[in-house]
Coordinates of C-alpha atoms in Angstrom, one line a residue:
Chain A
M9 CA 19.1 20.7 79.1
A10 CA 22.1 18.7 78.7
N11 CA 24.5 19.8 81.4
T12 CA 27.0 22.2 80.0
L13 CA 29.4 23.4 82.6
L14 CA 30.4 27.0 82.4
S15 CA 32.7 29.2 84.5
L16 CA 31.6 32.4 86.1
A17 CA 33.5 34.5 83.7
E18 CA 32.0 32.9 80.6
K19 CA 28.5 33.4 82.1
T20 CA 29.3 37.0 82.7
F21 CA 30.4 37.4 79.0
I22 CA 27.2 35.7 77.7
V23 CA 24.8 37.6 80.0
H24 CA 26.4 41.0 79.2
G25 CA 26.2 40.1 75.6
V26 CA 22.5 39.4 75.9
D27 CA 22.1 42.7 77.6
D28 CA 24.0 44.5 74.8
N29 CA 21.9 42.8 72.2
Y30 CA 24.9 41.2 70.8
R31 CA 25.3 37.6 71.5
T32 CA 28.5 35.6 71.5
D33 CA 27.9 34.4 67.9
G34 CA 27.0 37.8 66.6
R35 CA 23.2 37.3 66.6
N36 CA 20.9 39.8 68.1
R37 CA 18.3 38.6 70.7
S38 CA 15.5 37.7 68.3
E39 CA 17.5 35.9 65.6
Y40 CA 17.5 32.3 64.8
R41 CA 20.5 30.3 63.7
P42 CA 20.4 28.7 60.2
M43 CA 18.1 25.7 60.0
E44 CA 17.5 23.1 57.4
V45 CA 14.6 20.8 56.8
E46 CA 14.0 17.6 54.7
T47 CA 10.8 15.6 54.5
K48 CA 10.1 12.0 53.6
V49 CA 13.5 10.8 54.8
L50 CA 12.0 7.5 56.2
P51 CA 10.3 5.5 53.5
H52 CA 8.5 3.2 56.0
T53 CA 6.5 5.9 57.7
S54 CA 3.4 7.7 56.6
G55 CA 5.4 11.0 56.9
S56 CA 8.7 12.0 58.2
A57 CA 11.1 14.9 58.5
R58 CA 14.5 15.7 59.6
L59 CA 15.3 19.1 60.9
R60 CA 18.7 20.7 61.8
L61 CA 19.0 23.9 63.7
A62 CA 22.7 24.6 63.9
N63 CA 23.9 21.3 65.6
T64 CA 20.5 20.3 67.0
D65 CA 19.4 17.4 65.0
I66 CA 15.8 16.1 65.1
L67 CA 14.2 13.2 63.2
V68 CA 10.4 12.8 63.3
G69 CA 8.4 9.9 61.9
V70 CA 4.5 9.9 61.6
K71 CA 2.7 6.6 61.5
A72 CA -1.0 6.3 60.9
E73 CA -2.9 3.2 62.3
V74 CA -6.5 2.2 62.5
D75 CA -7.7 2.2 66.1
T76 CA -11.0 2.4 68.2
P77 CA -12.0 5.9 69.3
Y78 CA -12.1 6.7 73.0
P79 CA -15.7 6.0 74.4
D80 CA -15.7 9.7 75.6
N81 CA -15.1 11.1 72.2
P82 CA -16.6 8.6 69.8
N83 CA -16.3 11.0 66.8
E84 CA -12.6 11.8 67.2
G85 CA -9.3 10.3 66.0
K86 CA -6.2 10.2 68.1
L87 CA -2.9 11.9 68.1
E88 CA 0.0 10.8 70.3
F89 CA 3.4 12.2 70.7
F90 CA 6.5 10.4 71.9
V91 CA 9.8 11.9 72.3
D92 CA 13.0 9.7 72.5
C93 CA 16.2 11.4 73.7
S94 CA 19.0 9.3 72.2
A95 CA 22.1 8.8 74.2
N96 CA 23.9 9.8 70.9
A97 CA 23.0 13.4 71.7
T98 CA 24.6 13.5 75.0
P99 CA 25.8 10.8 77.5
A100 CA 23.4 12.4 80.1
F101 CA 20.5 10.8 78.1
E102 CA 21.9 7.3 78.6
G103 CA 19.5 4.8 80.2
K104 CA 16.6 6.7 81.7
G105 CA 18.4 9.9 81.7
G106 CA 16.5 11.5 78.8
D107 CA 13.0 10.3 80.0
N108 CA 12.2 13.4 81.9
L109 CA 13.1 15.7 79.1
G110 CA 11.3 13.5 76.6
T111 CA 8.1 13.6 78.6
E112 CA 8.4 17.2 79.1
I113 CA 8.7 17.9 75.4
S114 CA 5.9 15.5 74.4
N115 CA 3.6 16.9 77.0
T116 CA 4.3 20.4 75.7
L117 CA 3.5 19.1 72.1
T118 CA 0.3 17.5 73.3
L119 CA -0.8 20.7 74.9
A120 CA 0.0 22.7 71.9
Y121 CA -2.0 20.5 69.6
Q122 CA -4.9 20.0 72.0
S123 CA -7.0 22.9 70.7
S124 CA -9.7 22.0 68.1
H125 CA -8.6 25.1 66.2
V126 CA -5.4 23.5 65.4
L127 CA -6.2 20.0 64.5
D128 CA -9.9 19.0 64.1
L129 CA -9.6 15.4 65.4
T130 CA -13.0 14.6 63.9
T131 CA -11.5 14.5 60.4
L132 CA -9.4 11.5 61.7
C133 CA -12.6 9.6 62.5
I134 CA -13.6 6.8 60.0
L135 CA -16.7 5.3 61.7
P136 CA -17.9 6.9 64.9
Q137 CA -17.5 4.6 67.9
Q138 CA -15.9 2.0 65.7
K139 CA -12.9 3.0 63.8
C140 CA -10.6 6.0 63.7
W141 CA -7.1 6.9 62.7
K142 CA -4.4 7.1 65.4
L143 CA -1.4 9.2 64.4
Y144 CA 1.8 8.2 66.3
V145 CA 4.3 11.1 66.1
D146 CA 7.7 9.7 67.2
V147 CA 10.4 12.3 67.7
L148 CA 14.0 11.2 68.0
I149 CA 16.7 13.7 69.3
L150 CA 19.9 12.9 67.6
Q151 CA 22.0 15.8 68.7
C152 CA 21.3 18.6 70.9
D153 CA 22.8 22.1 70.7
G154 CA 20.1 24.1 72.5
N155 CA 16.5 25.1 71.6
L156 CA 15.1 21.6 71.6
F157 CA 11.5 22.7 71.8
D158 CA 11.5 25.0 68.8
A159 CA 13.3 22.4 66.7
V160 CA 11.1 19.6 67.7
A161 CA 7.9 21.5 67.0
L162 CA 9.2 22.6 63.6
A163 CA 10.2 19.0 62.7
V164 CA 6.8 17.7 63.9
K165 CA 5.0 20.3 61.7
A166 CA 7.1 19.3 58.7
A167 CA 6.5 15.6 59.3
L168 CA 2.8 16.1 59.6
Y169 CA 2.8 18.1 56.5
S170 CA 4.4 15.3 54.6
A171 CA 2.2 12.7 56.2
Q172 CA -0.1 10.7 53.9
I173 CA -3.0 8.8 55.3
P174 CA -4.4 6.1 53.1
K175 CA -7.9 6.8 51.7
V176 CA -10.8 4.9 53.0
T177 CA -13.1 3.7 50.2
T178 CA -15.8 2.0 52.0
A179 CA -16.8 2.2 55.7
T180 CA -20.0 0.3 56.6
L181 CA -21.4 -1.3 59.6
D182 CA -22.1 -4.8 59.0
G183 CA -24.2 -6.3 61.7
G184 CA -22.5 -4.2 64.4
K185 CA -19.0 -4.9 63.1
A186 CA -17.1 -2.3 61.2
D187 CA -16.0 -3.1 57.8
I188 CA -13.6 -0.6 56.2
Q189 CA -11.7 -0.9 53.1
L190 CA -8.6 1.1 52.0
S191 CA -7.9 2.3 48.5
D192 CA -5.8 -0.1 46.5
D193 CA -3.8 2.6 45.0
P194 CA -1.0 3.4 47.5
F195 CA -0.7 7.0 46.0
D196 CA -4.4 7.6 46.7
C197 CA -3.9 9.4 50.0
V198 CA -5.3 12.2 52.2
K199 CA -3.0 14.9 53.5
L200 CA -3.5 16.7 56.8
D201 CA -4.3 20.4 56.7
V202 CA -1.3 21.9 58.6
G203 CA -2.5 25.4 57.8
S204 CA -3.2 26.0 61.5
F205 CA -0.6 23.8 63.2
P206 CA 1.4 25.6 65.7
V207 CA 5.2 26.0 66.3
L208 CA 6.8 26.4 69.6
V209 CA 8.9 29.5 70.4
T210 CA 11.2 29.3 73.4
L211 CA 12.0 32.5 75.0
C212 CA 14.9 32.2 77.4
K213 CA 14.6 34.6 80.3
N214 CA 15.8 35.5 83.7
F215 CA 19.5 35.5 83.4
T216 CA 19.3 36.0 87.1
F217 CA 22.8 35.4 88.2
I218 CA 23.6 38.9 87.5
Q219 CA 20.4 41.0 87.9
I220 CA 19.9 42.8 84.7
G221 CA 16.9 43.8 82.6
E222 CA 14.0 41.8 81.4
N223 CA 15.7 40.6 78.2
C224 CA 14.6 37.5 76.6
V225 CA 16.5 35.5 74.0
V226 CA 15.2 33.5 71.1
D227 CA 16.8 30.3 69.9
P228 CA 19.2 29.9 72.8
T229 CA 22.4 27.8 72.4
S230 CA 23.0 25.3 75.1
E231 CA 25.5 27.8 76.8
E232 CA 22.8 30.4 76.9
E233 CA 20.3 28.0 78.3
E234 CA 22.7 27.2 81.0
C235 CA 22.8 30.9 82.0
S236 CA 19.0 31.2 82.1
A237 CA 16.8 30.3 85.0
A238 CA 13.5 30.2 83.3
S239 CA 12.2 29.8 79.8
I240 CA 8.7 30.2 78.4
V241 CA 7.6 27.9 75.6
V242 CA 4.7 29.4 73.7
A243 CA 2.8 27.5 71.0
V244 CA 1.9 30.0 68.3
M245 CA -0.5 29.2 65.4
P246 CA 0.2 30.8 61.9
N247 CA -2.6 33.4 62.6
G248 CA -0.8 34.5 65.8
R249 CA -3.1 32.8 68.2
I250 CA -1.5 31.2 71.2
T251 CA -2.5 27.7 72.1
S252 CA -0.4 26.9 75.1
V253 CA 2.2 28.5 77.3
V254 CA 4.6 26.4 79.4
K255 CA 7.3 27.6 81.7
T256 CA 10.3 25.6 82.1
G257 CA 13.2 26.0 84.6
Y258 CA 13.2 27.1 88.2
G259 CA 13.0 30.9 87.9
S260 CA 10.0 33.1 88.3
L261 CA 8.4 35.7 86.2
Q262 CA 6.6 39.0 86.8
P263 CA 3.0 39.0 85.3
S264 CA 3.8 42.2 83.4
T265 CA 6.9 40.8 81.7
L266 CA 5.0 37.7 80.9
V267 CA 2.4 39.7 78.7
K268 CA 5.3 41.4 76.9
T269 CA 6.9 38.0 76.3
L270 CA 3.8 36.6 74.8
E271 CA 3.5 39.5 72.5
L272 CA 7.1 39.0 71.3
A273 CA 6.5 35.2 71.0
K274 CA 3.5 35.9 68.9
D275 CA 5.5 38.0 66.4
I276 CA 8.3 35.5 66.1
G277 CA 5.8 32.6 65.9
I278 CA 4.2 34.1 62.9
K279 CA 7.5 34.6 61.1
L280 CA 8.6 31.1 62.0
N281 CA 5.4 29.5 60.7
A282 CA 5.8 31.5 57.5
G283 CA 9.5 30.4 57.2
I284 CA 8.7 26.6 57.6
M285 CA 5.7 26.8 55.3
N286 CA 7.7 28.5 52.6
A287 CA 10.4 25.8 52.8
L288 CA 7.9 22.9 52.8
K289 CA 6.1 24.4 49.8
E290 CA 9.4 24.9 48.0
E291 CA 10.3 21.4 48.6
D292 CA 6.9 20.2 47.3
E293 CA 7.5 22.0 44.1
L294 CA 10.7 20.0 43.5
G295 CA 8.3 17.0 42.8
S296 CA 8.4 13.4 43.6
Q297 CA 11.7 12.9 41.8
R298 CA 13.6 15.0 44.4
E299 CA 16.8 13.4 45.6
I300 CA 16.5 12.4 49.3
F301 CA 19.7 12.9 51.2
G302 CA 18.8 11.6 54.6
F303 CA 22.1 11.1 56.5
L304 CA 24.3 10.3 53.5
K305 CA 25.6 13.7 52.8
Chain B
M9 CA 7.4 42.1 56.5
N10 CA 10.7 42.9 54.7
D11 CA 13.1 40.3 53.6
E12 CA 15.6 40.7 56.5
D13 CA 12.8 40.2 58.9
M14 CA 11.9 36.8 57.7
I15 CA 13.1 33.5 59.2
R16 CA 14.5 31.4 56.5
V17 CA 14.4 27.7 56.6
R18 CA 16.7 26.0 54.1
L19 CA 16.2 22.7 52.3
A20 CA 18.6 19.8 52.4
V21 CA 18.7 19.7 48.6
H22 CA 20.2 23.1 48.6
R23 CA 22.9 22.2 51.3
T24 CA 26.2 23.9 50.6
N25 CA 29.1 21.3 50.4
T26 CA 31.8 22.7 52.8
N27 CA 34.4 20.1 51.8
L28 CA 37.1 21.9 49.8
S29 CA 39.0 18.7 48.8
N30 CA 36.7 17.9 45.9
G31 CA 38.4 20.3 43.6
D32 CA 42.1 20.6 42.9
H33 CA 43.0 22.9 45.8
G34 CA 45.9 20.7 46.9
M35 CA 44.0 19.4 49.8
P36 CA 45.1 16.0 51.0
R37 CA 43.1 12.9 50.2
Y38 CA 40.8 11.3 52.8
Y39 CA 40.9 7.6 53.4
T40 CA 37.8 5.9 54.6
P41 CA 37.9 2.8 56.9
G42 CA 38.6 -0.3 54.9
E43 CA 40.0 1.5 51.9
E44 CA 43.2 0.3 50.4
V45 CA 46.2 2.3 51.4
C46 CA 49.0 0.4 49.9
S47 CA 49.5 -3.1 48.5
Q48 CA 53.3 -3.3 48.5
P49 CA 54.6 -5.6 51.1
D50 CA 57.7 -3.7 52.2
F51 CA 55.9 -1.1 54.3
M52 CA 55.4 -0.9 58.0
R53 CA 52.0 -0.9 59.6
G54 CA 51.3 2.3 61.6
H55 CA 48.4 3.7 63.7
G56 CA 45.1 3.6 62.0
T57 CA 45.8 0.9 59.5
Y58 CA 45.5 -2.9 59.5
M59 CA 46.7 -5.7 57.2
D60 CA 44.1 -7.9 55.6
D61 CA 44.3 -11.6 54.5
N62 CA 45.9 -10.7 51.2
D63 CA 48.6 -8.6 52.9
T64 CA 47.0 -5.4 51.7
L65 CA 47.4 -2.4 54.0
R66 CA 44.0 -0.9 54.7
A67 CA 42.9 2.2 56.7
S68 CA 41.0 1.5 59.9
V69 CA 39.9 5.1 60.5
A70 CA 38.7 7.9 58.3
G71 CA 41.5 10.4 57.9
V72 CA 44.6 11.5 56.0
L73 CA 47.7 9.6 55.2
E74 CA 51.0 10.2 57.0
K75 CA 54.2 8.6 55.9
V76 CA 57.4 8.6 57.7
N77 CA 59.9 6.7 55.6
K78 CA 58.4 3.2 55.5
L79 CA 56.0 3.7 58.3
I80 CA 52.5 4.3 57.0
S81 CA 49.8 5.6 59.3
V82 CA 46.3 7.2 58.9
K83 CA 45.6 10.1 61.1
P84 CA 41.9 10.3 61.9
L85 CA 40.0 13.4 61.1
K86 CA 37.8 13.3 64.2
A87 CA 39.2 11.5 67.2
R88 CA 39.7 12.2 70.8
Y89 CA 42.9 14.0 71.8
Q90 CA 46.0 11.9 72.5
G91 CA 48.3 13.9 74.7
E92 CA 52.0 14.4 74.3
I93 CA 54.3 16.0 76.9
G94 CA 54.7 19.7 76.3
D95 CA 51.3 20.2 74.5
V96 CA 49.4 23.4 75.4
I97 CA 45.8 22.5 76.3
V98 CA 42.6 24.3 77.3
G99 CA 40.5 22.3 79.6
R100 CA 37.5 22.6 82.0
I101 CA 37.6 21.5 85.6
T102 CA 34.9 18.7 86.1
E103 CA 35.7 17.5 89.5
L104 CA 37.6 18.1 92.7
Q105 CA 39.4 15.4 94.4
Q106 CA 42.0 15.1 97.1
K107 CA 45.1 17.1 96.1
R108 CA 43.9 17.2 92.4
W109 CA 41.5 18.7 90.0
K110 CA 40.0 16.5 87.3
V111 CA 40.0 18.3 83.9
D112 CA 38.1 17.6 80.8
T113 CA 40.7 17.9 77.9
N114 CA 38.8 16.2 75.2
S115 CA 40.9 13.1 75.7
K116 CA 39.5 9.6 76.5
L117 CA 40.1 9.9 80.1
D118 CA 39.8 13.0 82.3
S119 CA 43.2 14.6 83.0
A120 CA 44.6 15.4 86.5
L121 CA 45.9 18.7 87.6
L122 CA 47.8 18.2 90.9
L123 CA 47.6 20.8 93.6
S124 CA 51.4 20.8 93.7
S125 CA 51.7 21.6 90.1
V126 CA 49.8 25.0 90.2
N127 CA 51.2 28.4 91.2
L128 CA 49.5 29.7 94.2
P129 CA 48.1 33.2 93.9
G130 CA 50.8 35.7 94.5
G131 CA 53.4 33.3 93.3
E132 CA 54.2 32.0 96.8
L133 CA 56.5 29.1 96.8
R134 CA 56.1 26.5 99.6
R135 CA 54.9 22.9 100.4
R136 CA 51.1 22.5 100.0
S137 CA 49.6 22.0 103.4
A138 CA 46.3 20.4 104.4
E139 CA 44.9 23.9 104.6
D140 CA 45.6 24.4 100.9
E141 CA 43.8 21.3 100.2
Q142 CA 40.7 22.5 101.9
T143 CA 40.7 25.8 99.9
M144 CA 41.3 24.3 96.6
R145 CA 37.8 25.2 95.4
R146 CA 38.8 28.8 96.0
Y147 CA 41.4 28.6 93.3
L148 CA 39.5 26.5 90.8
Q149 CA 36.0 25.2 91.0
E150 CA 33.9 23.0 88.7
G151 CA 33.3 24.6 85.4
D152 CA 36.3 26.8 85.4
L153 CA 38.4 27.0 82.3
I154 CA 42.2 26.6 82.5
C155 CA 45.0 26.7 80.1
A156 CA 47.8 24.2 81.0
E157 CA 50.7 22.2 79.7
V158 CA 50.9 18.5 79.6
Q159 CA 53.5 17.4 82.2
N160 CA 53.2 13.7 81.9
V161 CA 51.3 11.0 80.0
F162 CA 50.4 7.9 82.0
A163 CA 50.3 4.3 80.7
D164 CA 46.5 4.5 80.3
G165 CA 46.8 7.6 78.2
S166 CA 45.5 9.9 80.8
L167 CA 47.4 13.1 81.4
S168 CA 48.9 15.0 84.1
L169 CA 49.0 18.8 83.7
H170 CA 50.8 21.7 85.2
T171 CA 50.3 25.4 85.2
R172 CA 53.7 26.3 86.6
V173 CA 54.3 29.1 84.1
L174 CA 52.6 32.5 84.5
K175 CA 51.1 32.4 81.1
Y176 CA 49.1 29.3 82.1
G177 CA 46.3 29.3 84.6
K178 CA 42.6 30.3 84.8
L179 CA 40.9 31.8 81.9
S180 CA 38.6 34.9 82.2
Q181 CA 35.9 36.2 80.0
G182 CA 35.7 34.9 76.4
I183 CA 34.5 32.1 74.2
L184 CA 35.5 28.5 74.1
L185 CA 35.3 26.6 70.8
K186 CA 35.6 22.8 70.2
V187 CA 37.2 21.7 67.0
P188 CA 38.7 18.3 66.0
P189 CA 42.2 18.2 67.5
S190 CA 43.7 17.1 64.2
L191 CA 43.0 20.6 62.9
I192 CA 45.3 22.3 65.3
K193 CA 48.7 22.6 63.8
R194 CA 51.6 21.9 66.3
K195 CA 53.6 25.0 66.6
K196 CA 56.1 26.5 68.9
V197 CA 53.7 29.2 70.0
H198 CA 50.1 28.5 70.8
F199 CA 49.3 31.8 72.6
H200 CA 48.6 34.6 70.2
N201 CA 47.9 38.2 71.0
L202 CA 46.3 39.2 67.7
L203 CA 46.7 42.7 66.4
I204 CA 43.0 43.2 66.3
G205 CA 43.1 43.0 70.1
A206 CA 42.1 39.5 71.1
N207 CA 44.1 36.8 72.7
L208 CA 43.8 33.4 71.1
I209 CA 44.9 30.1 72.6
L210 CA 44.8 27.2 70.1
G211 CA 45.0 24.3 72.4
N212 CA 46.5 21.1 71.1
N213 CA 43.5 19.2 72.3
G214 CA 41.2 21.0 69.9
Y215 CA 39.8 23.5 72.4
V216 CA 40.2 27.0 71.2
W217 CA 40.0 29.9 73.5
I218 CA 39.1 33.5 72.4
G219 CA 39.8 35.8 75.3
A220 CA 37.8 38.9 75.3
S221 CA 39.6 41.4 77.4
I222 CA 43.1 42.3 76.4
H223 CA 43.6 44.0 79.7
N224 CA 44.0 40.6 81.2
T225 CA 47.2 39.9 79.4
D226 CA 49.0 40.7 82.5
R227 CA 48.8 37.3 84.1
T228 CA 51.1 37.7 87.1
E229 CA 48.3 36.4 89.3
G230 CA 47.8 33.3 87.2
G231 CA 44.4 34.5 86.3
F232 CA 43.0 33.9 89.8
A233 CA 41.9 37.5 90.1
Q234 CA 39.1 37.7 87.5
D235 CA 38.0 40.8 85.7
L236 CA 34.2 40.4 85.4
S237 CA 33.6 44.0 84.1
R238 CA 31.6 44.6 81.0
I239 CA 33.4 44.0 77.7
P240 CA 33.2 46.9 75.2
Q241 CA 31.0 46.4 72.2
Q242 CA 33.8 46.6 69.8
D243 CA 35.7 43.8 71.5
R244 CA 32.6 41.7 71.7
E245 CA 32.0 42.1 67.9
M246 CA 35.5 41.1 67.3
C247 CA 35.2 38.0 69.4
A248 CA 32.0 36.9 67.6
R249 CA 33.6 37.4 64.2
L250 CA 36.6 35.5 65.4
R251 CA 34.5 32.7 66.6
N252 CA 32.5 32.3 63.5
C253 CA 35.6 32.5 61.3
I254 CA 37.3 29.8 63.2
L255 CA 34.2 27.5 63.0
A256 CA 34.0 28.2 59.2
L257 CA 37.7 27.1 58.9
A258 CA 37.1 24.1 61.0
R259 CA 34.0 23.1 59.0
S260 CA 36.1 23.1 55.8
N261 CA 38.9 21.3 57.5
I262 CA 41.5 23.9 57.2
L263 CA 44.4 23.8 59.7
L264 CA 44.1 26.4 62.4
T265 CA 47.1 28.6 62.9
D266 CA 47.4 32.3 63.8
T267 CA 47.9 33.0 60.1
S268 CA 44.9 31.1 58.9
V269 CA 42.7 32.7 61.5
I270 CA 44.0 36.3 60.7
Y271 CA 43.4 35.7 57.0
A272 CA 39.9 34.4 57.5
Y273 CA 39.2 37.4 59.8
D274 CA 40.5 39.7 57.0
E275 CA 38.4 38.0 54.3
S276 CA 35.3 38.0 56.5
T277 CA 35.1 41.8 56.8
K278 CA 32.5 41.9 53.9
Y279 CA 30.1 40.1 55.9
S280 CA 28.6 40.9 59.3
A281 CA 29.4 38.6 62.1
N282 CA 26.1 37.0 62.2
E283 CA 26.0 36.5 58.4
L284 CA 29.0 34.2 58.9
L285 CA 26.7 31.7 60.5
Q286 CA 25.2 31.1 57.1
P287 CA 27.0 28.1 55.4
E288 CA 27.5 30.1 52.1
A289 CA 29.4 32.9 53.8
A290 CA 31.5 30.4 55.8
L291 CA 32.4 28.5 52.8
D292 CA 33.3 31.7 51.0
V293 CA 35.6 32.8 53.8
A294 CA 37.2 29.3 53.9
L295 CA 37.8 29.4 50.2
L296 CA 39.4 32.8 50.2
T297 CA 41.5 31.9 53.2
Q298 CA 42.8 28.8 51.6
Q299 CA 43.6 30.7 48.3
R300 CA 45.6 33.2 50.4
L301 CA 47.4 30.5 52.3
G302 CA 48.3 28.8 48.9
E303 CA 49.7 32.0 47.6
R304 CA 51.9 32.4 50.6
I305 CA 53.5 29.0 50.1
D306 CA 54.3 29.9 46.4

């Protein structure tokens, strides 16, 4: 992602390590680095989360607004992703530098959430053809230390989990004009059912510069990303179903390895989903009096 | 699914505090920008401080206090590297220019390594010709890591480097770590061949190099002949452990010397190398290291 320069010897060391199933930081190929999540960090949003995966730092805010449904899908709400790569993360993101990566990530997210098994957009509809909820999911990349896709998807899931959409008390058509009223009580909210929301699993493959094996690596550091020619980003639902597969990088893949990779991604995706859901439930149990750290610790 | 197989996501509420200076461990006090350092008038204002309207000396950076007689300065915890002549640095080639390489050394400006201040392979001594200039990329290309000494500091703060001694030169297989330069203790020796079988370079600029292959210690070629063979698993494990130990020390702001690194390595043996990535284990290692360092001074 961000341009990390590596010498030939360093690359050799990393690639041989991947081959030996012992990476430079002591992890094996399918191990994640420690990660940390916190929800409701931004009080002005409907839902928000901050996720840190080693030094990768992601902040997500969800905002719900009333909008008109698309004429093609009058019974459906809207979901929109936007990824902003802050120049804080790396100077390469300055100006328009991060735009390509941001679009790539938001497109991958859109693709992952497109299936009706994931998020039933009809639940976001208030009045068919007239009013619906539009969810803006804004992702801010504050620091990047590899594996942006996985971290962003986890943060998005956490933010959607914490999102609270105001309850609509009355929704009537008054002479062709929609008339909706929201509940007066700000705590009277609807939560999204994240039970089937996917996470992204990136599998870094094709360490082609020395031809060895068909190993793929989970949760790559930025140095490992630099050594890999192609990665597969798989969106996995908690029940193990795959909603989208995206290949990034210039390298190519054999069909047979792709199938194996998808199997692996499925297993890891199930675990990752379980991990984030456990953490979110644990945080929920701490109650509303929980201290919010944000960036002040 | 057993417990080890799970992916654990932590909560910010349960974050481990890696700062050791909260207790009475004898760690120095940190000053924050704007904090009063001294209100007596007979002190001299050094780097990292300023005088406010009431003639109170205040810190302008976050860091620790340094006092030399009457001169008071605050040394920032995290800052870019400011070079001094004679420093050992580890750097990465970023650009090739006429007769010089540009090197990233974690300072504000890229440093320059002149073609005339490197040893040619084979140790040949002669004037550098135009032909040498054209083959510069064969010696060092973009991305290569080098170890060098600061030869000169220019007025704008940029550095001129040299690798005129055989111990300097291109680095081979291993791991580069980046830590704040203030954590590297200035010593006579910055090259360490540790007993456990790794070579460690603690660059003054905050770049730390863990060399994997000990067989490369013979550096008569200036590192230009690179050994790209496979590193044995045992050495690899040692490098990974060393890496995680150094990062654990750096996270808890413990000065890096060969002693502190070895102590941390010894204390870490109860964990596996990948367990040291967890903040609890890292803090434990840092605490035990600091205790041992304290005992040594007593």
